[in-house]
Tab-separated table of C-alpha atoms in Angstrom:
chain	number	residue	atom	x	y	z
F	1118	MET	CA	-22.982	2.337	2.414
F	1119	CYS	CA	-21.059	-0.352	1.245
F	1120	ARG	CA	-17.748	-0.432	2.514
F	1121	ILE	CA	-14.609	-0.904	-0.507
F	1122	ALA	CA	-11.327	-2.426	1.476
F	1123	VAL	CA	-8.929	-2.589	-0.942
F	1124	ILE	CA	-5.894	-4.761	0.593
F	1125	PRO	CA	-1.894	-4.555	-1.474
F	1126	SER	CA	-0.625	-6.749	-1.754
F	1127	VAL	CA	-1.995	-11.018	-0.651
F	1128	ASN	CA	-0.164	-13.062	1.946
F	1129	GLU	CA	-1.889	-9.545	3.996
F	1130	THR	CA	-5.584	-10.775	4.030
F	1131	CYS	CA	-6.757	-12.010	6.836
F	1132	THR	CA	-9.565	-13.579	6.826
F	1133	ASP	CA	-11.554	-10.617	8.850
F	1134	ASP	CA	-10.899	-8.975	5.714
F	1135	LEU	CA	-13.261	-11.338	4.394
F	1136	VAL	CA	-15.787	-13.053	6.239
F	1137	GLY	CA	-19.321	-12.270	4.393
F	1138	LYS	CA	-17.321	-9.887	1.511
F	1139	THR	CA	-17.373	-10.023	-2.397
F	1140	ALA	CA	-13.926	-10.507	-2.360
F	1141	VAL	CA	-12.226	-8.952	-5.448
F	1142	VAL	CA	-8.921	-10.559	-6.936
F	1143	ILE	CA	-6.887	-7.990	-9.646
F	1144	ASP	CA	-3.794	-9.711	-10.431
F	1145	VAL	CA	-3.372	-7.288	-13.948
F	1146	LEU	CA	0.194	-8.720	-15.405
F	1147	ARG	CA	-1.655	-11.332	-15.533
F	1148	ALA	CA	-3.280	-13.794	-14.302
F	1149	THR	CA	-6.476	-12.270	-14.120
F	1150	SER	CA	-6.669	-10.518	-17.593
F	1151	THR	CA	-5.902	-14.004	-18.564
F	1152	ILE	CA	-8.848	-15.873	-17.226
F	1153	ILE	CA	-11.307	-12.973	-18.003
F	1154	THR	CA	-9.678	-13.300	-21.798
F	1155	ALA	CA	-9.995	-17.144	-21.910
F	1156	LEU	CA	-13.703	-16.757	-20.813
F	1157	GLN	CA	-14.576	-13.931	-22.994
F	1158	TYR	CA	-12.637	-16.141	-26.011
F	1159	GLY	CA	-15.195	-20.167	-25.002
F	1160	CYS	CA	-12.815	-21.684	-22.369
F	1161	GLU	CA	-15.686	-23.444	-19.489
F	1162	GLY	CA	-14.529	-22.508	-16.765
F	1163	VAL	CA	-10.585	-21.937	-15.567
F	1164	ILE	CA	-9.767	-24.347	-12.307
F	1165	PRO	CA	-6.980	-21.880	-10.246
F	1166	VAL	CA	-4.636	-24.205	-7.792
F	1167	GLU	CA	-2.248	-23.441	-5.828
F	1168	THR	CA	0.460	-26.060	-6.394
F	1169	VAL	CA	1.896	-27.520	-9.526
F	1170	TYR	CA	1.224	-30.750	-8.134
F	1171	GLN	CA	-2.494	-28.955	-7.422
F	1172	ALA	CA	-2.048	-29.012	-10.903
F	1173	LYS	CA	-1.013	-32.145	-12.695
F	1174	GLU	CA	-2.714	-34.076	-10.195
F	1175	ARG	CA	-6.614	-33.324	-11.335
F	1176	GLN	CA	-5.676	-33.119	-14.844
F	1177	GLN	CA	-9.217	-35.173	-16.682
F	1178	GLU	CA	-9.991	-35.517	-20.255
F	1179	GLY	CA	-10.409	-32.834	-21.567
F	1180	THR	CA	-8.865	-29.697	-18.922
F	1181	TYR	CA	-5.537	-28.292	-20.279
F	1182	LEU	CA	-2.915	-27.364	-17.757
F	1183	GLY	CA	-1.738	-23.857	-17.443
F	1184	GLY	CA	0.452	-21.239	-15.914
F	1185	GLU	CA	3.358	-20.089	-15.254
F	1186	ARG	CA	7.029	-20.282	-12.092
F	1187	ASN	CA	8.463	-16.908	-12.668
F	1188	GLY	CA	6.470	-15.750	-15.678
F	1189	LYS	CA	8.265	-19.199	-17.142
F	1190	LYS	CA	5.563	-21.596	-18.762
F	1191	ILE	CA	5.834	-25.526	-16.439
F	1192	PRO	CA	6.937	-27.977	-17.959
F	1193	GLY	CA	4.653	-30.385	-18.825
F	1194	PHE	CA	1.790	-27.569	-19.310
F	1195	GLU	CA	0.107	-27.455	-22.818
F	1196	LEU	CA	-0.550	-23.350	-21.676
F	1197	GLY	CA	1.266	-20.683	-19.891
F	1198	ASN	CA	0.291	-17.373	-18.542
F	1199	SER	CA	-0.408	-15.580	-21.534
F	1200	PRO	CA	-3.650	-14.029	-22.465
F	1201	PHE	CA	-2.644	-14.248	-26.058
F	1202	GLU	CA	-2.655	-18.155	-25.906
F	1203	TYR	CA	-6.342	-18.897	-24.218
F	1204	MET	CA	-8.135	-16.600	-27.399
F	1205	SER	CA	-7.588	-20.612	-28.918
F	1206	PRO	CA	-10.946	-21.693	-30.790
F	1207	GLU	CA	-9.785	-25.004	-29.297
F	1208	LEU	CA	-10.764	-24.386	-25.411
F	1209	ARG	CA	-14.229	-23.129	-26.431
F	1210	GLY	CA	-15.550	-25.268	-23.898
F	1211	LYS	CA	-13.116	-26.844	-22.175
F	1212	LYS	CA	-11.889	-26.559	-19.064
F	1213	VAL	CA	-8.266	-24.986	-18.193
F	1214	ILE	CA	-6.233	-25.467	-14.455
F	1215	LEU	CA	-4.115	-23.308	-14.224
F	1216	THR	CA	-1.253	-21.887	-11.612
F	1217	THR	CA	0.633	-19.028	-11.857
F	1218	THR	CA	3.439	-17.634	-9.164
F	1219	ASN	CA	0.392	-14.480	-6.978
F	1220	GLY	CA	-2.447	-14.702	-9.070
F	1221	THR	CA	-4.231	-17.968	-8.489
F	1222	ARG	CA	-3.304	-18.037	-4.569
F	1223	ALA	CA	-4.901	-14.681	-4.297
F	1224	ILE	CA	-7.979	-16.254	-5.814
F	1225	GLN	CA	-7.456	-19.094	-3.514
F	1226	LYS	CA	-6.672	-17.010	-0.736
F	1227	SER	CA	-10.477	-15.063	-0.903
F	1228	SER	CA	-12.002	-17.920	-0.919
F	1229	LYS	CA	-13.694	-17.281	2.621
F	1230	ALA	CA	-16.004	-14.597	1.291
F	1231	SER	CA	-19.288	-14.823	0.133
F	1232	CYS	CA	-18.567	-13.616	-3.549
F	1233	VAL	CA	-15.293	-14.420	-5.334
F	1234	VAL	CA	-14.740	-12.342	-8.682
F	1235	ALA	CA	-11.539	-11.706	-10.780
F	1236	ALA	CA	-10.754	-8.325	-12.393
F	1237	ALA	CA	-8.725	-6.543	-14.462
F	1238	LEU	CA	-8.612	-3.602	-16.118
F	1239	LEU	CA	-9.827	-5.128	-19.377
F	1240	ASN	CA	-13.507	-6.143	-17.320
F	1241	VAL	CA	-13.692	-3.282	-14.543
F	1242	ARG	CA	-16.451	-1.953	-15.297
F	1243	ALA	CA	-18.663	-4.656	-15.850
F	1244	ALA	CA	-16.590	-6.307	-12.336
F	1245	ALA	CA	-17.930	-3.210	-10.204
F	1246	ARG	CA	-21.567	-2.851	-11.826
F	1247	TYR	CA	-21.569	-7.309	-10.978
F	1248	CYS	CA	-19.673	-6.483	-7.113
F	1249	LEU	CA	-22.706	-3.766	-6.379
F	1250	SER	CA	-25.244	-5.919	-7.545
F	1251	LEU	CA	-24.487	-8.414	-4.812
F	1252	LYS	CA	-24.405	-5.335	-1.909
F	1253	ARG	CA	-22.361	-7.252	0.127
F	1254	ASP	CA	-18.963	-5.136	1.356
F	1255	ILE	CA	-16.416	-5.064	-0.767
F	1256	ALA	CA	-12.564	-6.429	-0.221
F	1257	VAL	CA	-10.455	-5.946	-3.035
F	1258	ILE	CA	-7.014	-7.928	-2.789
F	1259	CYS	CA	-4.015	-7.064	-5.211
F	1260	ALA	CA	-2.555	-9.659	-6.364
F	1261	GLY	CA	0.831	-8.243	-6.104
F	1262	THR	CA	4.471	-9.332	-7.101
F	1263	LYS	CA	5.955	-12.079	-4.550
F	1264	ASP	CA	4.230	-11.025	-1.210
F	1265	ARG	CA	5.129	-7.103	-2.874
F	1266	PHE	CA	2.961	-4.508	-4.464
F	1267	SER	CA	2.304	-3.883	-7.564
F	1268	LEU	CA	1.470	-1.040	-8.996
F	1269	GLU	CA	-0.838	-2.222	-11.987
F	1270	ASP	CA	-2.711	-3.757	-9.707
F	1271	GLY	CA	-3.626	-1.028	-7.087
F	1272	LEU	CA	-3.796	1.430	-10.125
F	1273	CYS	CA	-6.601	-0.891	-11.405
F	1274	ALA	CA	-8.165	-0.539	-7.592
F	1275	GLY	CA	-8.681	3.027	-7.823
F	1276	LEU	CA	-10.474	2.450	-11.457
F	1277	PHE	CA	-12.540	-0.451	-10.101
F	1278	ILE	CA	-13.396	2.324	-7.271
F	1279	THR	CA	-14.082	4.513	-8.984
F	1280	GLU	CA	-16.776	2.487	-11.206
F	1281	VAL	CA	-18.183	1.094	-8.352
F	1282	GLU	CA	-18.388	5.097	-7.028
F	1283	LYS	CA	-20.207	5.958	-10.724
F	1284	GLN	CA	-22.502	3.183	-10.496
F	1285	SER	CA	-23.460	3.101	-7.444
F	1286	THR	CA	-26.725	4.815	-5.670
F	1287	GLU	CA	-25.660	4.065	-2.402
F	1288	ARG	CA	-23.009	6.205	-0.273
F	1289	VAL	CA	-19.249	3.983	-0.927
F	1290	ASP	CA	-16.850	4.172	1.594
F	1291	VAL	CA	-13.436	3.592	0.791
F	1292	ASP	CA	-10.843	3.044	2.809
F	1293	ASP	CA	-7.185	4.502	3.331
F	1294	PHE	CA	-5.353	2.269	0.641
F	1295	GLY	CA	-8.781	2.540	-1.422
F	1296	ALA	CA	-8.793	6.351	-1.767
F	1297	ALA	CA	-4.663	6.149	-2.539
F	1298	MET	CA	-5.673	4.040	-4.836
F	1299	ARG	CA	-7.642	5.741	-6.340
F	1300	SER	CA	-5.843	9.542	-6.480
F	1301	SER	CA	-2.959	7.177	-8.089
F	1302	TYR	CA	-5.405	5.923	-10.867
F	1303	PHE	CA	-6.325	9.584	-10.712
F	1304	HIS	CA	-2.785	11.192	-11.757
F	1305	VAL	CA	-2.050	9.024	-14.072
F	1306	LYS	CA	-5.461	7.570	-15.972
F	1307	ASP	CA	-4.701	10.146	-19.447
F	1308	ARG	CA	-0.867	7.703	-19.389
F	1309	LEU	CA	-2.171	4.069	-18.106
F	1310	GLU	CA	-0.121	2.001	-20.718
F	1311	GLU	CA	2.454	3.941	-20.476
F	1312	GLU	CA	2.957	4.011	-16.637
F	1313	ILE	CA	2.413	-0.244	-17.008
F	1314	LEU	CA	4.891	-0.396	-19.044
F	1315	SER	CA	7.668	1.571	-16.351
F	1316	CYS	CA	6.532	0.132	-13.690
F	1317	ARG	CA	8.357	-3.139	-11.837
F	1318	ASN	CA	6.034	-5.505	-13.430
F	1319	GLY	CA	6.172	-4.078	-17.101
F	1320	ARG	CA	9.980	-3.457	-17.587
F	1321	ARG	CA	10.073	-7.703	-16.419
F	1322	LEU	CA	8.377	-8.409	-19.360
F	1323	SER	CA	9.380	-5.957	-21.971
F	1324	ASN	CA	12.101	-6.750	-20.969
F	1325	ILE	CA	11.190	-10.796	-21.861
F	1326	GLY	CA	9.823	-9.643	-25.027
F	1327	LEU	CA	6.420	-9.598	-23.690
F	1328	GLU	CA	5.328	-6.231	-24.695
F	1329	GLU	CA	2.701	-6.763	-27.142
F	1330	GLU	CA	1.341	-8.183	-23.887
F	1331	VAL	CA	1.723	-5.424	-21.439
F	1332	SER	CA	-0.433	-2.936	-23.926
F	1333	TYR	CA	-3.484	-5.082	-24.585
F	1334	CYS	CA	-3.979	-5.905	-20.285
F	1335	SER	CA	-3.935	-1.808	-20.497
F	1336	GLN	CA	-6.741	-1.675	-21.959
F	1337	THR	CA	-9.962	-1.439	-20.346
F	1338	ASN	CA	-13.495	-2.431	-20.357
F	1339	ILE	CA	-12.693	-4.398	-23.531
F	1340	THR	CA	-15.265	-7.403	-22.402
F	1341	ASP	CA	-18.404	-7.485	-19.978
F	1342	VAL	CA	-17.181	-10.941	-18.230
F	1343	VAL	CA	-17.325	-11.033	-15.533
F	1344	PRO	CA	-14.869	-14.866	-13.657
F	1345	ILE	CA	-16.735	-15.679	-10.183
F	1346	LEU	CA	-15.579	-18.228	-8.552
F	1347	VAL	CA	-18.600	-21.384	-8.471
F	1348	HIS	CA	-17.239	-24.773	-5.892
F	1349	ASP	CA	-13.607	-24.287	-7.377
F	1350	THR	CA	-13.889	-22.706	-10.636
F	1351	LEU	CA	-14.133	-19.828	-11.877
F	1352	ILE	CA	-16.757	-19.258	-14.890
F	1353	ALA	CA	-18.449	-15.847	-16.934
F	1354	LYS	CA	-20.989	-14.170	-16.008
F	1355	PHE	CA	-22.377	-11.394	-18.177
I	98	MET	CA	21.682	5.693	-8.519
I	99	CYS	CA	19.375	5.855	-5.893
I	100	ARG	CA	16.648	3.798	-4.360
I	101	ILE	CA	13.834	4.138	-2.630
I	102	ALA	CA	11.343	1.635	-1.510
I	103	VAL	CA	8.102	2.552	0.425
I	104	ILE	CA	6.541	0.201	2.938
I	105	PRO	CA	3.334	0.021	3.032
I	106	SER	CA	2.947	-0.329	7.043
I	107	VAL	CA	4.784	-1.003	9.938
I	108	ASN	CA	4.533	-4.691	10.441
I	109	GLU	CA	5.703	-5.474	6.355
I	110	THR	CA	8.969	-3.887	7.912
I	111	CYS	CA	11.460	-6.847	7.879
I	112	THR	CA	15.253	-6.856	8.456
I	113	ASP	CA	15.528	-7.348	4.416
I	114	ASP	CA	14.312	-3.400	3.737
I	115	LEU	CA	16.336	-0.813	6.022
I	116	VAL	CA	20.256	-2.976	6.236
I	117	GLY	CA	22.532	-0.603	4.466
I	118	LYS	CA	19.961	1.657	4.301
I	119	THR	CA	17.681	5.031	5.948
I	120	ALA	CA	15.204	4.316	7.434
I	121	VAL	CA	12.680	7.654	6.988
I	122	VAL	CA	9.509	6.304	9.712
I	123	ILE	CA	6.790	8.405	9.019
I	124	ASP	CA	3.641	9.145	11.235
I	125	VAL	CA	2.295	12.490	10.857
I	126	LEU	CA	-1.311	12.050	13.304
I	127	ARG	CA	1.319	12.409	15.107
I	128	ALA	CA	4.282	10.298	16.499
I	129	THR	CA	6.841	12.175	13.883
I	130	SER	CA	4.918	15.535	13.866
I	131	THR	CA	5.598	15.519	18.204
I	132	ILE	CA	9.364	14.811	17.650
I	133	ILE	CA	9.919	17.380	14.911
I	134	THR	CA	7.758	19.849	16.969
I	135	ALA	CA	9.469	18.988	20.577
I	136	LEU	CA	13.155	19.691	18.925
I	137	GLN	CA	12.629	22.423	16.920
I	138	TYR	CA	11.017	23.719	20.250
I	139	GLY	CA	14.435	22.811	22.293
I	140	CYS	CA	13.944	20.171	23.646
I	141	GLU	CA	17.054	18.035	23.913
I	142	GLY	CA	16.318	14.410	22.901
I	143	VAL	CA	13.427	11.969	22.284
I	144	ILE	CA	13.382	8.756	23.525
I	145	PRO	CA	11.403	6.256	21.173
I	146	VAL	CA	10.096	2.665	23.582
I	147	GLU	CA	7.764	0.513	22.895
I	148	THR	CA	6.156	-0.057	26.303
I	149	VAL	CA	4.626	2.328	28.747
I	150	TYR	CA	7.119	-0.136	31.439
I	151	GLN	CA	9.907	0.514	29.790
I	152	ALA	CA	8.494	4.626	29.553
I	153	LYS	CA	8.618	4.697	33.309
I	154	GLU	CA	11.411	2.601	33.870
I	155	ARG	CA	13.781	4.246	31.996
I	156	GLN	CA	12.578	7.173	33.547
I	157	GLN	CA	15.265	9.754	35.268
I	158	GLU	CA	15.536	13.407	36.946
I	159	GLY	CA	15.047	15.906	33.957
I	160	THR	CA	12.601	13.727	31.896
I	161	TYR	CA	9.702	14.299	30.990
I	162	LEU	CA	7.479	11.197	29.874
I	163	GLY	CA	5.317	11.296	26.717
I	164	GLY	CA	3.311	9.662	25.082
I	165	GLU	CA	-0.569	8.265	24.583
I	166	ARG	CA	-2.273	4.309	24.006
I	167	ASN	CA	-5.550	4.690	20.971
I	168	GLY	CA	-5.452	8.577	20.987
I	169	LYS	CA	-5.723	9.135	24.857
I	170	LYS	CA	-2.822	10.177	26.946
I	171	ILE	CA	-1.447	7.594	30.062
I	172	PRO	CA	-1.783	8.069	33.482
I	173	GLY	CA	1.300	9.368	34.506
I	174	PHE	CA	2.544	10.937	32.015
I	175	GLU	CA	2.781	14.795	32.248
I	176	LEU	CA	2.804	14.720	28.351
I	177	GLY	CA	0.306	13.124	25.654
I	178	ASN	CA	1.422	12.860	22.071
I	179	SER	CA	-0.248	16.285	21.108
I	180	PRO	CA	3.042	18.432	19.201
I	181	PHE	CA	0.681	21.666	21.002
I	182	GLU	CA	2.121	20.312	24.288
I	183	TYR	CA	6.073	19.814	23.332
I	184	MET	CA	5.533	23.328	22.141
I	185	SER	CA	6.140	24.121	26.346
I	186	PRO	CA	9.032	26.291	27.264
I	187	GLU	CA	9.379	24.266	30.005
I	188	LEU	CA	10.632	21.254	27.871
I	189	ARG	CA	13.894	23.678	26.228
I	190	GLY	CA	17.638	21.295	27.382
I	191	LYS	CA	15.354	18.706	29.119
I	192	LYS	CA	14.505	14.943	27.578
I	193	VAL	CA	11.661	13.308	26.797
I	194	ILE	CA	10.998	9.723	26.497
I	195	LEU	CA	7.773	8.678	24.465
I	196	THR	CA	5.641	6.136	24.105
I	197	THR	CA	3.033	5.972	21.336
I	198	THR	CA	0.567	2.656	19.321
I	199	ASN	CA	3.107	3.008	15.994
I	200	GLY	CA	4.996	5.467	15.687
I	201	THR	CA	7.575	4.521	18.041
I	202	ARG	CA	7.088	1.036	17.541
I	203	ALA	CA	8.336	1.931	13.596
I	204	ILE	CA	11.248	4.358	15.186
I	205	GLN	CA	12.396	1.056	17.342
I	206	LYS	CA	11.507	-2.159	14.153
I	207	SER	CA	14.249	0.640	12.087
I	208	SER	CA	17.358	0.651	14.014
I	209	LYS	CA	18.744	-1.990	11.413
I	210	ALA	CA	19.185	1.406	9.009
I	211	SER	CA	22.589	2.611	8.979
I	212	CYS	CA	20.741	5.900	9.461
I	213	VAL	CA	17.132	6.279	11.193
I	214	VAL	CA	15.154	9.460	10.884
I	215	ALA	CA	12.010	10.492	11.271
I	216	ALA	CA	10.148	12.681	9.005
I	217	ALA	CA	6.879	14.487	8.612
I	218	LEU	CA	4.517	17.453	5.855
I	219	LEU	CA	6.604	19.791	8.853
I	220	ASN	CA	10.382	19.041	7.571
I	221	VAL	CA	9.683	16.635	4.137
I	222	ARG	CA	12.082	19.059	2.729
I	223	ALA	CA	14.697	18.398	5.011
I	224	ALA	CA	15.087	15.237	5.576
I	225	ALA	CA	14.761	14.580	2.049
I	226	ARG	CA	17.972	16.967	1.638
I	227	TYR	CA	19.558	14.892	4.412
I	228	CYS	CA	18.890	11.582	3.309
I	229	LEU	CA	20.123	12.937	0.343
I	230	SER	CA	23.495	14.105	1.327
I	231	LEU	CA	24.574	9.841	4.214
I	232	LYS	CA	24.181	8.062	0.209
I	233	ARG	CA	22.955	5.587	0.657
I	234	ASP	CA	19.153	3.605	-0.977
I	235	ILE	CA	16.516	4.777	0.974
I	236	ALA	CA	13.423	2.743	3.197
I	237	VAL	CA	10.469	4.924	3.635
I	238	ILE	CA	8.260	3.141	6.438
I	239	CYS	CA	5.294	4.537	6.634
I	240	ALA	CA	3.885	3.695	10.475
I	241	GLY	CA	0.395	3.502	9.502
I	242	THR	CA	-1.989	2.743	12.577
I	243	LYS	CA	-2.580	-0.408	14.232
I	244	ASP	CA	-0.830	-2.668	10.785
I	245	ARG	CA	-3.346	-0.889	8.639
I	246	PHE	CA	-1.888	1.748	5.546
I	247	SER	CA	-2.716	5.494	6.636
I	248	LEU	CA	-3.002	8.139	3.872
I	249	GLU	CA	-1.494	10.529	5.763
I	250	ASP	CA	1.802	8.742	5.426
I	251	GLY	CA	1.303	7.100	1.974
I	252	LEU	CA	0.724	11.430	1.389
I	253	CYS	CA	4.325	12.804	2.690
I	254	ALA	CA	6.519	9.597	1.372
I	255	GLY	CA	4.997	10.948	-1.033
I	256	LEU	CA	5.773	14.549	-1.159
I	257	PHE	CA	9.396	12.760	0.246
I	258	ILE	CA	10.229	11.326	-2.866
I	259	THR	CA	9.166	14.526	-5.055
I	260	GLU	CA	11.374	16.466	-3.177
I	261	VAL	CA	14.721	13.759	-3.037
I	262	GLU	CA	14.206	14.112	-7.185
I	263	LYS	CA	13.996	17.776	-7.027
I	264	GLN	CA	17.064	17.854	-4.857
I	265	SER	CA	18.800	14.627	-6.334
I	266	THR	CA	22.132	14.872	-8.647
I	267	GLU	CA	21.443	11.759	-9.725
I	268	ARG	CA	18.619	9.315	-10.801
I	269	VAL	CA	15.784	8.232	-8.164
I	270	ASP	CA	14.754	4.551	-8.829
I	271	VAL	CA	11.308	3.864	-7.373
I	272	ASP	CA	9.499	1.076	-6.459
I	273	ASP	CA	5.812	0.484	-7.031
I	274	PHE	CA	4.521	1.084	-4.116
I	275	GLY	CA	6.324	4.450	-3.571
I	276	ALA	CA	5.546	5.481	-7.174
I	277	ALA	CA	1.683	4.254	-6.400
I	278	MET	CA	2.130	7.295	-3.153
I	279	ARG	CA	3.973	10.043	-5.595
I	280	SER	CA	0.452	9.686	-8.217
I	281	SER	CA	-1.455	10.003	-5.189
I	282	TYR	CA	0.749	13.018	-3.886
I	283	PHE	CA	-0.308	15.220	-6.942
I	284	HIS	CA	-3.523	14.583	-7.423
I	285	VAL	CA	-4.732	15.812	-3.952
I	286	LYS	CA	-1.446	18.097	-3.248
I	287	ASP	CA	-3.186	21.107	-3.771
I	288	ARG	CA	-5.941	20.252	-0.853
I	289	LEU	CA	-3.811	18.367	1.086
I	290	GLU	CA	-4.774	19.561	4.291
I	291	GLU	CA	-8.727	18.776	2.986
I	292	GLU	CA	-7.894	15.124	2.342
I	293	ILE	CA	-6.007	14.617	5.541
I	294	LEU	CA	-8.882	15.639	7.956
I	295	SER	CA	-11.160	13.846	5.828
I	296	CYS	CA	-9.136	10.209	5.990
I	297	ARG	CA	-9.662	7.714	8.635
I	298	ASN	CA	-6.804	9.163	11.028
I	299	GLY	CA	-8.203	12.637	11.109
I	300	ARG	CA	-11.641	11.890	10.715
I	301	ARG	CA	-11.109	10.127	14.590
I	302	LEU	CA	-8.775	12.999	15.089
I	303	SER	CA	-11.349	15.590	14.709
I	304	ASN	CA	-14.352	14.148	16.398
I	305	ILE	CA	-12.379	14.400	19.568
I	306	GLY	CA	-11.618	17.839	19.036
I	307	LEU	CA	-8.176	18.120	17.270
I	308	GLU	CA	-9.242	19.034	14.179
I	309	GLU	CA	-6.614	22.152	15.117
I	310	GLU	CA	-3.854	19.750	15.429
I	311	VAL	CA	-4.060	17.546	12.345
I	312	SER	CA	-4.445	21.019	9.937
I	313	TYR	CA	-1.198	21.291	12.053
I	314	CYS	CA	0.698	18.420	10.851
I	315	SER	CA	-0.418	19.302	6.972
I	316	GLN	CA	1.445	22.304	6.703
I	317	THR	CA	4.557	20.996	4.680
I	318	ASN	CA	8.637	22.165	5.432
I	319	ILE	CA	7.132	25.021	8.211
I	320	THR	CA	10.565	23.532	9.963
I	321	ASP	CA	14.494	22.611	9.007
I	322	VAL	CA	14.707	20.178	12.001
I	323	VAL	CA	15.402	16.548	11.025
I	324	PRO	CA	14.977	14.354	13.885
I	325	ILE	CA	17.394	11.819	13.119
I	326	LEU	CA	17.971	8.494	15.718
I	327	VAL	CA	22.057	8.806	18.518
I	328	HIS	CA	22.479	5.543	20.085
I	329	ASP	CA	18.745	5.453	22.051
I	330	THR	CA	17.910	8.898	21.186
I	331	LEU	CA	15.959	11.769	18.306
I	332	ILE	CA	18.170	14.070	17.957
I	333	ALA	CA	17.713	17.347	16.053
I	334	LYS	CA	20.014	17.963	12.774
I	335	PHE	CA	19.331	20.958	11.203
């Protein structure tokens, strides 16, 4: 049997939820969508760090600094948190040190798990396949925004569960929060982009001219890249 | 405009979420369903307290002690936490001091709000109507179980939101978690009882022979009784 528990936002993650499990971190708008895109376009690895200070301290020849605070690029950093910036051929074979308000913190908080996987709508089927291959219980961590649940992360968690259920040969046991997210996803699946554009983060990003990014991040299963944490770096698993 | 925010479980409730608002506390299995039933059957008032000690200390002539710890009746208490026990004509005109694992704690934690209302599936339409009459923003607190979200409370929150939207003449602004609960409710509304029987608390109660209680608590809008907190006592508002 495969057990899946979903955690509504990063602050509610505790060590007991993670030990011995596979942690799946979801931050659809935008950290995990950006990480997936970077690795898909040839970036060698993304190093998630919590603070701007840590990012600057770790910078070295051949690495780029990327990230945001409250949706804005950080002064002195080459890159922000837009997936579009990470499609550049310049990043091929290079590493990026990334710090964002919620997503990279969620990845760091998940490091007590046996394996940490980054998922978003873009790669959710491949992420489900990879997690099943690890044969462990799964904790899905919705990064949320400033300690609050974000709808787009919950919908992605719901789709992740349905992908696991489709692919698993064993029984899948889903906790109450996961069951709610799965129902929620099913109810809006035919208008997912519209739903994400109208939730809090979708509106906030659209209001500052980033509607196209929200639409990009609302696409499902456009890549098989699964970022997994190896030591301190997220690398691509195909 | 009426704003509704939904809080996934009692431990995530903070004062900022409550001040100046109407708090709607939901514990479908079973505290708020039991409180509604008690008042519907003529009980004069229910005094929610956090501890067994507080309950015993406040007992006086003509009051009953009710409650549970981990689903079981408390030694020395006349009543447990089953709505069926509270249908007794003996309780007519009497007060009950009630302490439960999650629901009464959620009511006490909500006391910073301008008004505290107890809701469950049994009274959700009437609860929505009463809340709208107060013309304040609404914080819906899902009691959950041991600091974890419980599906039945989330589904009830989703139905509460749809009732507010139906009845309101103004625009209703729903937060991300509320939107997820609304979608989740819509997806299962034609098999609500089945869904509640299969979630964690539904299974737990069924396993100890309380399936009929779960079915009773899964009924929607069977009463117009709305328990509201006046000083320290929940009394019926029709």
